[in-house]
XYZ file of C-alpha atoms in Angstrom:
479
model
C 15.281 44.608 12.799
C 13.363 47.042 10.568
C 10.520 46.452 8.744
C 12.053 45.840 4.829
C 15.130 43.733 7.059
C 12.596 41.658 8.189
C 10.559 41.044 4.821
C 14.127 38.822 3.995
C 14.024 37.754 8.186
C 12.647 34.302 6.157
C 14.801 34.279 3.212
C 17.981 34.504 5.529
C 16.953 32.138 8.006
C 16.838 29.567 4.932
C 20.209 30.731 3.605
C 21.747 30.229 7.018
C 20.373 26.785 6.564
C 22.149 26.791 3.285
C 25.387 27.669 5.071
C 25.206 24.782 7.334
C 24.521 22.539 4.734
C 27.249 23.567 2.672
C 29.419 23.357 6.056
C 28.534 19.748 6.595
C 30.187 18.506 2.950
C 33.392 19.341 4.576
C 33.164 16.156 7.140
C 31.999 13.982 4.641
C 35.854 13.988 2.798
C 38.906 12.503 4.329
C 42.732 13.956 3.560
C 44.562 11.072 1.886
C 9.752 2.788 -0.674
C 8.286 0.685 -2.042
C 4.749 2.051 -3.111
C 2.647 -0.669 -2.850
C -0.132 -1.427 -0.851
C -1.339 2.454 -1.351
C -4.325 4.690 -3.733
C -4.096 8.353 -4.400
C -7.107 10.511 -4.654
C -6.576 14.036 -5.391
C -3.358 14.070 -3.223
C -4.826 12.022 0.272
C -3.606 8.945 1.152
C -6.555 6.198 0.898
C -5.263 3.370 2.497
C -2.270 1.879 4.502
C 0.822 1.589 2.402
C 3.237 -1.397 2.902
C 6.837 -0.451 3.842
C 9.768 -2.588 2.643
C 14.280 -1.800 3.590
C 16.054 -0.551 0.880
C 18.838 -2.424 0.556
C 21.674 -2.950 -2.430
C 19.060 -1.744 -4.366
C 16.379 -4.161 -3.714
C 13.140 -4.116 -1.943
C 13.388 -6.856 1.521
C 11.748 -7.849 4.177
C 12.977 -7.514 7.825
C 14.945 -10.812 9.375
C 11.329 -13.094 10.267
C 9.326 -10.909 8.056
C 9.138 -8.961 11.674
C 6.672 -5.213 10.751
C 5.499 -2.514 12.675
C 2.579 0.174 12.317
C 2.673 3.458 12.923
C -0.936 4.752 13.442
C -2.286 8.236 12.185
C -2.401 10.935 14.904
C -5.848 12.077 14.286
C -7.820 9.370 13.095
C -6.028 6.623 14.813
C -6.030 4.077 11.894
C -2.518 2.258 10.458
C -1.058 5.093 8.235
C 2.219 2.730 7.425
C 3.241 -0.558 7.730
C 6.726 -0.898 8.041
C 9.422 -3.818 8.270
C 11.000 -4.062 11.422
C 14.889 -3.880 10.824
C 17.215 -5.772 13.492
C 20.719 -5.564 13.443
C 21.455 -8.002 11.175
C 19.738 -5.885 8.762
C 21.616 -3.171 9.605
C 24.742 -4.730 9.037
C 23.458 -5.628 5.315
C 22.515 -2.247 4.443
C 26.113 -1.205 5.706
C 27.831 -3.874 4.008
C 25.889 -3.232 0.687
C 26.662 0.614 1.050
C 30.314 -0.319 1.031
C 30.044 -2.421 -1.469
C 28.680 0.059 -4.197
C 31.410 2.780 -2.584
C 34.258 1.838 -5.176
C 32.067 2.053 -8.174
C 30.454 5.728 -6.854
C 33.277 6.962 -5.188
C 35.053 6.513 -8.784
C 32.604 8.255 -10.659
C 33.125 11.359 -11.977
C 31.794 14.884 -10.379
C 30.269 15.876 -13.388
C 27.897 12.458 -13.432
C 27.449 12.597 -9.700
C 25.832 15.915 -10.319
C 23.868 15.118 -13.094
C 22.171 12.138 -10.971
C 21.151 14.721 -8.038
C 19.591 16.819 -10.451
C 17.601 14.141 -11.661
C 16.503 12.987 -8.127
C 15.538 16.248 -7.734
C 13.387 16.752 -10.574
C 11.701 13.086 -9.315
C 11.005 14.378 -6.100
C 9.294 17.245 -6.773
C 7.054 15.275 -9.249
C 5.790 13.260 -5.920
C 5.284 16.369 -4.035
C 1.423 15.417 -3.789
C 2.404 11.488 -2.772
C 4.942 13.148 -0.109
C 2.629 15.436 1.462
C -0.285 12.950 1.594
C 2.330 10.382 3.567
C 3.266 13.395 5.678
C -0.640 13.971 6.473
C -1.042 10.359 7.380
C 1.926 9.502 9.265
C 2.778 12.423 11.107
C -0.360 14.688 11.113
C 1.101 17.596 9.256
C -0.584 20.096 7.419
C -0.194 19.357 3.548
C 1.243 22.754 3.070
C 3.889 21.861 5.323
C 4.176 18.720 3.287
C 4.872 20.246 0.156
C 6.972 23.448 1.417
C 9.347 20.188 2.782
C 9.756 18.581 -0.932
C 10.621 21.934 -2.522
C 13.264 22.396 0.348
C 14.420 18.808 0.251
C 14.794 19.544 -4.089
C 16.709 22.535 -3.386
C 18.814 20.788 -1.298
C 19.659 18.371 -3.806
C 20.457 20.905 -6.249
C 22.844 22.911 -4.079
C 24.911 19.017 -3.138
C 24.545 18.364 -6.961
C 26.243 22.155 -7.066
C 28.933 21.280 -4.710
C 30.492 17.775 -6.760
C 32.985 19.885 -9.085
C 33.626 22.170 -5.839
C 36.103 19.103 -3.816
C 39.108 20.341 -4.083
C 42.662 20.020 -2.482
C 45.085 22.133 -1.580
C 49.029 22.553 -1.687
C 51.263 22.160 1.417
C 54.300 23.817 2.178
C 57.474 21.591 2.405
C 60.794 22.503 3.441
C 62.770 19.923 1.140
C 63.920 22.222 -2.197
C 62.089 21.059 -5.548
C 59.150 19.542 -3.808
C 55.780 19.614 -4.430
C 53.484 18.316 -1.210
C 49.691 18.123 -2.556
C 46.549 17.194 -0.185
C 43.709 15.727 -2.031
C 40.187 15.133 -0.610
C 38.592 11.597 -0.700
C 35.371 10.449 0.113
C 35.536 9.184 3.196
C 33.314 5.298 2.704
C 30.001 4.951 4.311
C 27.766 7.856 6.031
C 24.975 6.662 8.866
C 22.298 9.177 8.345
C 19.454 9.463 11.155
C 16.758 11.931 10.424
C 13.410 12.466 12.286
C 10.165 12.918 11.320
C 9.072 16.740 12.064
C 10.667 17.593 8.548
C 10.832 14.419 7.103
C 11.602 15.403 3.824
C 14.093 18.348 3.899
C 16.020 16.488 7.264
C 15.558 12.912 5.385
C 16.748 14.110 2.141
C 20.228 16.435 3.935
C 21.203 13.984 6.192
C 22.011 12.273 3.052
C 22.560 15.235 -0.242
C 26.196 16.057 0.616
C 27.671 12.747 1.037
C 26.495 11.374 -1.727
C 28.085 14.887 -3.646
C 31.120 13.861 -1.891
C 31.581 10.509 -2.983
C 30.143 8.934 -0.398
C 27.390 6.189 -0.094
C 24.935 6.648 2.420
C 22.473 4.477 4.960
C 19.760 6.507 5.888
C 18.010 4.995 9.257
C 14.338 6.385 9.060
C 12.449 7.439 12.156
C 10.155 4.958 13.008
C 7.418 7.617 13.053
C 7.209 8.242 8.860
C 8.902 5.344 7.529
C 7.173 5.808 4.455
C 7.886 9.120 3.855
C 11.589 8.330 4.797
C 11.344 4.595 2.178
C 10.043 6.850 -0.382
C 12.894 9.236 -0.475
C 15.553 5.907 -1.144
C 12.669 5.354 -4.010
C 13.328 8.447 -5.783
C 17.203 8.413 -5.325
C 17.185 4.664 -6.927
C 14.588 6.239 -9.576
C 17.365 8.620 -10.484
C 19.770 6.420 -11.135
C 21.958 6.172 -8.467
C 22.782 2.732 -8.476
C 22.484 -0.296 -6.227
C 23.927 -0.113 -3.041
C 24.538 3.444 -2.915
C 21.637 4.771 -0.989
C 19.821 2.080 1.698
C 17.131 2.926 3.774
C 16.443 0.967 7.469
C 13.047 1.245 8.723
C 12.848 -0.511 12.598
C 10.774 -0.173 15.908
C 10.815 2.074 18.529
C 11.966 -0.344 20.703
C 15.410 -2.038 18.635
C 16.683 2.227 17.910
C 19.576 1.724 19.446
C 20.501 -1.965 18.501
C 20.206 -1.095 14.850
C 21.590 1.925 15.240
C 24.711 0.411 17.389
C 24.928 -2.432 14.396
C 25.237 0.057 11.805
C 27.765 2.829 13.852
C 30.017 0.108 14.712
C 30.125 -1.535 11.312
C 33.834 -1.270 10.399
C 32.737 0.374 6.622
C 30.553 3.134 8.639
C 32.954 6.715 8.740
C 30.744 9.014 9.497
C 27.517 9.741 11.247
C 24.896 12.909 10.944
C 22.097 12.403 13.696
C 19.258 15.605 13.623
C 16.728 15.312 16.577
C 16.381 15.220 20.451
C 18.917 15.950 22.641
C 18.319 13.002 24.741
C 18.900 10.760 21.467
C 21.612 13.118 21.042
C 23.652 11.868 23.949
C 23.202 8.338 23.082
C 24.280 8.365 19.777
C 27.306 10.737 20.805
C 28.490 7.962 23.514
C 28.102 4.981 20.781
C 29.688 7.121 18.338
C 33.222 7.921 20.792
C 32.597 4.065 21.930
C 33.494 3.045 18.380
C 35.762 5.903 17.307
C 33.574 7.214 14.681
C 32.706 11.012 13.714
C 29.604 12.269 14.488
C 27.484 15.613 13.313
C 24.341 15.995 15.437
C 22.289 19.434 15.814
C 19.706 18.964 18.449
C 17.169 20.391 20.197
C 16.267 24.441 20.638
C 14.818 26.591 22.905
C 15.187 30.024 20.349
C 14.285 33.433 21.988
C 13.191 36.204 19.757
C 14.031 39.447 21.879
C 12.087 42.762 21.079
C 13.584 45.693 21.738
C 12.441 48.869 22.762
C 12.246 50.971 19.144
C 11.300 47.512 17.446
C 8.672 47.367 14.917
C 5.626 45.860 16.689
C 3.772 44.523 13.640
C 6.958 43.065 12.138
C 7.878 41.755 15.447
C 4.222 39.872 16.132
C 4.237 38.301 12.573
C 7.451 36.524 12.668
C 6.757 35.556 16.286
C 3.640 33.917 14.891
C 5.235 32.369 12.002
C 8.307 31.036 13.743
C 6.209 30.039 16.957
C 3.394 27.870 14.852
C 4.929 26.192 11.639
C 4.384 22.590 11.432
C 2.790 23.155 14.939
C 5.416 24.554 16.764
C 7.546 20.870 15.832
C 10.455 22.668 14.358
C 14.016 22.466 16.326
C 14.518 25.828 15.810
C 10.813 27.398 16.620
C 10.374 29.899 18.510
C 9.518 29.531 21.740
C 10.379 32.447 24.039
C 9.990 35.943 23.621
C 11.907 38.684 25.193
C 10.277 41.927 24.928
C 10.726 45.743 26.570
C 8.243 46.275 28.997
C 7.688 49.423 27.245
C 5.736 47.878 24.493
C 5.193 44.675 25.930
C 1.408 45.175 26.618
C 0.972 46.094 22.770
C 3.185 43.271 21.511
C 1.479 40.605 23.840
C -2.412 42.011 22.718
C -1.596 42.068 19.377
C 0.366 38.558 19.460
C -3.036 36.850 21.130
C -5.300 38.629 18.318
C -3.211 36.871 15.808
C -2.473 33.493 17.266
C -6.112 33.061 18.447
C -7.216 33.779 14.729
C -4.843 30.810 13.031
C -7.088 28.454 11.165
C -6.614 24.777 13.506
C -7.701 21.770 12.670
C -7.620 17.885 11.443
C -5.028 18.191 8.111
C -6.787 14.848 6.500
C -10.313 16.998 6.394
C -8.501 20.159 5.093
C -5.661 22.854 4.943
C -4.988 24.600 8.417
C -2.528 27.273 9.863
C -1.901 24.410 12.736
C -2.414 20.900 11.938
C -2.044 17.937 14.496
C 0.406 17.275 16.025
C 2.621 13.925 16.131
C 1.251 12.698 19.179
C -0.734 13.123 21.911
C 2.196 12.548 24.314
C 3.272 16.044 22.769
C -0.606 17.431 24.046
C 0.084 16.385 27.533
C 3.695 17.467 27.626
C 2.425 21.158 26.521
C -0.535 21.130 28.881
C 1.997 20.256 32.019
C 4.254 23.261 31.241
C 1.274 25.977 30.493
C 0.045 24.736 34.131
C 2.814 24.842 35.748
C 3.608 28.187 34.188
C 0.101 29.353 35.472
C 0.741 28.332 38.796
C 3.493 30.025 39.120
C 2.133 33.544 38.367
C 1.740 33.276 34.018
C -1.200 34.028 32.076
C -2.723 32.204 29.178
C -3.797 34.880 27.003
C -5.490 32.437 24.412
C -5.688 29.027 23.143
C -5.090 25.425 24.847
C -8.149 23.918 24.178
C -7.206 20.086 22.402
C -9.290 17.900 20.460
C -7.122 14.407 20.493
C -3.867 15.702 18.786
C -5.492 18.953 17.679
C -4.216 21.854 20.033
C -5.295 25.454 19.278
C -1.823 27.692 19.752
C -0.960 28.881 23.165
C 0.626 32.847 23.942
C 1.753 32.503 27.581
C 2.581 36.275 29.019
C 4.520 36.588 32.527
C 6.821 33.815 32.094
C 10.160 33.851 34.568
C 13.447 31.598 34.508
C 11.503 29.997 37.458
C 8.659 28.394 35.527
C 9.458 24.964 33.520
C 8.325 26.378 30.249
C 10.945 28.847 30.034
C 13.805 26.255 29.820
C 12.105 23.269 28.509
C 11.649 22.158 24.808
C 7.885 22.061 24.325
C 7.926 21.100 20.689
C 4.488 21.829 20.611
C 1.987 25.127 19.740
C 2.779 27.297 21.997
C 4.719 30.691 22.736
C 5.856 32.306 25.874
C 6.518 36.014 26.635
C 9.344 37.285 29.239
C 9.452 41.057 30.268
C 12.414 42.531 30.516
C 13.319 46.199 31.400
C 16.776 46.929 29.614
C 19.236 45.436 26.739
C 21.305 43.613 29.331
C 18.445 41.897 31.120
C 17.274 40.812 27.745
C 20.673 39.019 26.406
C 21.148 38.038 29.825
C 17.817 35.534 29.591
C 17.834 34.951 25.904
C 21.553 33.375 26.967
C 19.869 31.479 29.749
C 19.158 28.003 28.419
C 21.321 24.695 27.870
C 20.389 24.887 24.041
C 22.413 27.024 21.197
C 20.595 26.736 17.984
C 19.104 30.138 16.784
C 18.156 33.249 18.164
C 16.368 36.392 16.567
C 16.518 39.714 17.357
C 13.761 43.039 16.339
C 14.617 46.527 16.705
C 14.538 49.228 14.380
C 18.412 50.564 15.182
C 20.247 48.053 13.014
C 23.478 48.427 14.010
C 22.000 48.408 17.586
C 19.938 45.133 16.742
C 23.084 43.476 15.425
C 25.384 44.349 18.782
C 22.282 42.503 20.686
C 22.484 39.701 18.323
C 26.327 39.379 18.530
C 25.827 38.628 22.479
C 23.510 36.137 22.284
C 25.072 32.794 21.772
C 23.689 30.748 19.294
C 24.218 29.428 15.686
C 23.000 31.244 14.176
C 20.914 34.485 14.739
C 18.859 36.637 12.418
């Protein structure tokens, strides 16, 4: 990639979100928060804020008033208190989806749009309320916080786009003086299950295009930011969408796959769009077939960046450091190996471990950092496991991994082989890993080495060459 391709590297790894967006509307047609309980000071959340369902358009507690907490990463005090959903629950926020679908489905395109714009609008007014949530529940940085609501508005605004855009298409008949028509319907209910390491752009998608379609929605929050997830069916029922047509289930850890069984099964439910692990992945796939019902998941990644021999150093190290350390490394598609020429791969590893060892880290509810926390400190000691065990197999740390609770400085790990944990696992976490390769082939041959598909990148300064390497490397999407 050269260096004015990869000033728009960022721009096009958005739009290629874009595309998938867009790409997901097609599923959802068939042929034929509450607020209370929490002060605002300057944009930080002050105290614990009290987390009701959204359901038919009305604010309820859980079946036996059951709650859960979820505790903030750094400091270690409740962030959220949250109703626990069970499957009964469930079942009434499915059966008060389909019960507004008539009246929404009916509506015209025109309205439908004008309603998403207006959601929009609201939620970038709370971009300050959103962020602080996003501080306290998940330990993000509030820049990450508010780059998520813009995001999450503009994804609105392309759905809202997309309402006059359903359209059908004329079939070929053999009988003379026919006319065969197929028209696209919404298809009922959508299940959408987002997670919390975007909370806001993944909360606010899994939910944008079926409501453009015609669709009404049930959006299961993760039981890590409820609040940020209750807040987003806030500003959708601010706008005017109507009772019943978006719900939102907040549960426990513990009851995920009862509730989300309940709600998948639920004879109204015709789609489902999962985003997260690939181990929840799996499960939701096998209830999904169990029941017969579509399902749209994009899981976990494991994205190489490979760095050819004529690429652009400079270029190279600064999207390695911002695709390696946004939100903390807790992005699906972060990257997390790269393959570079052993030509320059003494120059691109000193420079990479300069930059990396210079990123601002530190608590996100004292201040705004490069690297924030991160969710958990299960994440600390999964990271710490795979840097050893990379070590003791031969790799060298060539700065950070020093930890303060949830507060991890970033990791550059250089020597790493297909042998060593770290080059095939997910770490999710603030870290980066550099493979040395001596030609093209060996390159594409380890960037295709991996269980996961999601996105690749690829830096050299012969486009045409650059593009060739990307074509080989199977992913999604690759920039």
């Amino acid at each position: 990639m050269t260096r004015n391709a990869k000033r728009h590297a960022d721009a096009f790894r958005i739009f290629v979100c874009f595309v998938t967006f867009v790409v997901r509307g097609l599923v959802y047609c068939s042929d034929r928060y509450t607020g209370r309980g929490r002060k605002r000071h300057g944009g930080k959340a002050e105290a614990m804020i009290e987390v009701r369902l959204l359901i038919g358009g009305q604010d309820r507690a859980a079946s036996e008033n059951a709650t859960f907490t979820r505790l903030n990463p750094v400091t270690g005090e409740v962030a959220s208190r949250a109703s626990a959903a069970s499957a009964e629950d469930a079942r009434s926020a499915a059966d008060a989806a389909i019960a507004a679908f008539p009246k929404w489905s009916a509506l015209g395109p025109n309205e439908r749009r004008n309603r998403l714009l207006k959601a929009a609008d609201l939620l970038e007014a709370r971009t300050a309320e959103f962020a602080a949530l996003g501080v306290a529940e998940t330990g993000a940085t509030a820049g990450w916080g508010h780059f998520n609501v813009h995001f999450a508005a503009s994804l609105l605004r392309e759905a809202a786009s997309m309402t006059t855009q359903i359209a059908g298409e004329v079939v070929p008949t053999d009988v003379p003086g026919n006319l065969a028509m197929a028209i696209r319907q919404p298809a009922g209910v959508v299940l959408g299950i987002a997670p919390w390491n975007a909370a806001i752009i993944l909360g606010v998608r899994a939910l944008a295009m079926p409501l453009a379609c015609g669709n009404t929605v049930v959006l299961k929050a993760s039981e890590i930011c409820p609040a940020s997830h209750r807040l987003i069916g806030t500003v959708l029922q601010e706008a005017g969408m109507g009772d019943g047509i978006v719900n939102v289930i907040t549960h426990e850890a513990k009851d995920a796959e009862v509730v989300a069984e309940a709600i998948i099964s639920h004879p109204a439910v015709r789609r489902v769009n999962f985003t997260g692990s690939t181990r929840v992945g799996r499960i939701l796939a096998v209830l999904a077939a169990k029941h017969l019902k579509p399902i749209l998941l994009e899981l976990g990644g494991k994205a190489p960046l490979v760095v050819l021999d004529d690429a652009d150093v400079d270029a190279a190290v600064d999207a390695t450091v911002f695709g390696a350390f946004a939100n903390a490394g807790q992005i699906c598609m972060s990257t997390e190996r790269v393959i570079v020429h052993d030509s320059i791969a003494d120059e691109f590893a000193a420079k990479l471990a300069r930059r990396v060892a210079a990123l601002p880290c530190g608590d996100p509810n004292k201040g705004e950092f490069v690297i924030g926390s991160v969710v958990g400190e299960p994440t600390v000691t999964r990271v710490q496991h795979l840097v050893a065990d990379a070590v003791a197999r031969g790799a060298r740390v060539l700065t950070g991994g020093d930890s303060n609770g949830t507060i991890m400085t970033g990791l550059v790990v250089d020597g790493v082989t297909p042998e060593m944990a770290i080059f095939r696992e997910e770490s999710f976490g603030p870290q980066v890993s550099i493979t040395r390769v001596s030609s093209v082939d060996d390159a594409v041959r380890l960037a295709n080495d991996t269980e996961y598909g999601l996105s690749a990148a690829v830096f050299g300064k012969d486009l045409a060459r650059a593009l060739d390497v990307a074509r080989r490397i199977n992913r999604g999407s690759a920039t």
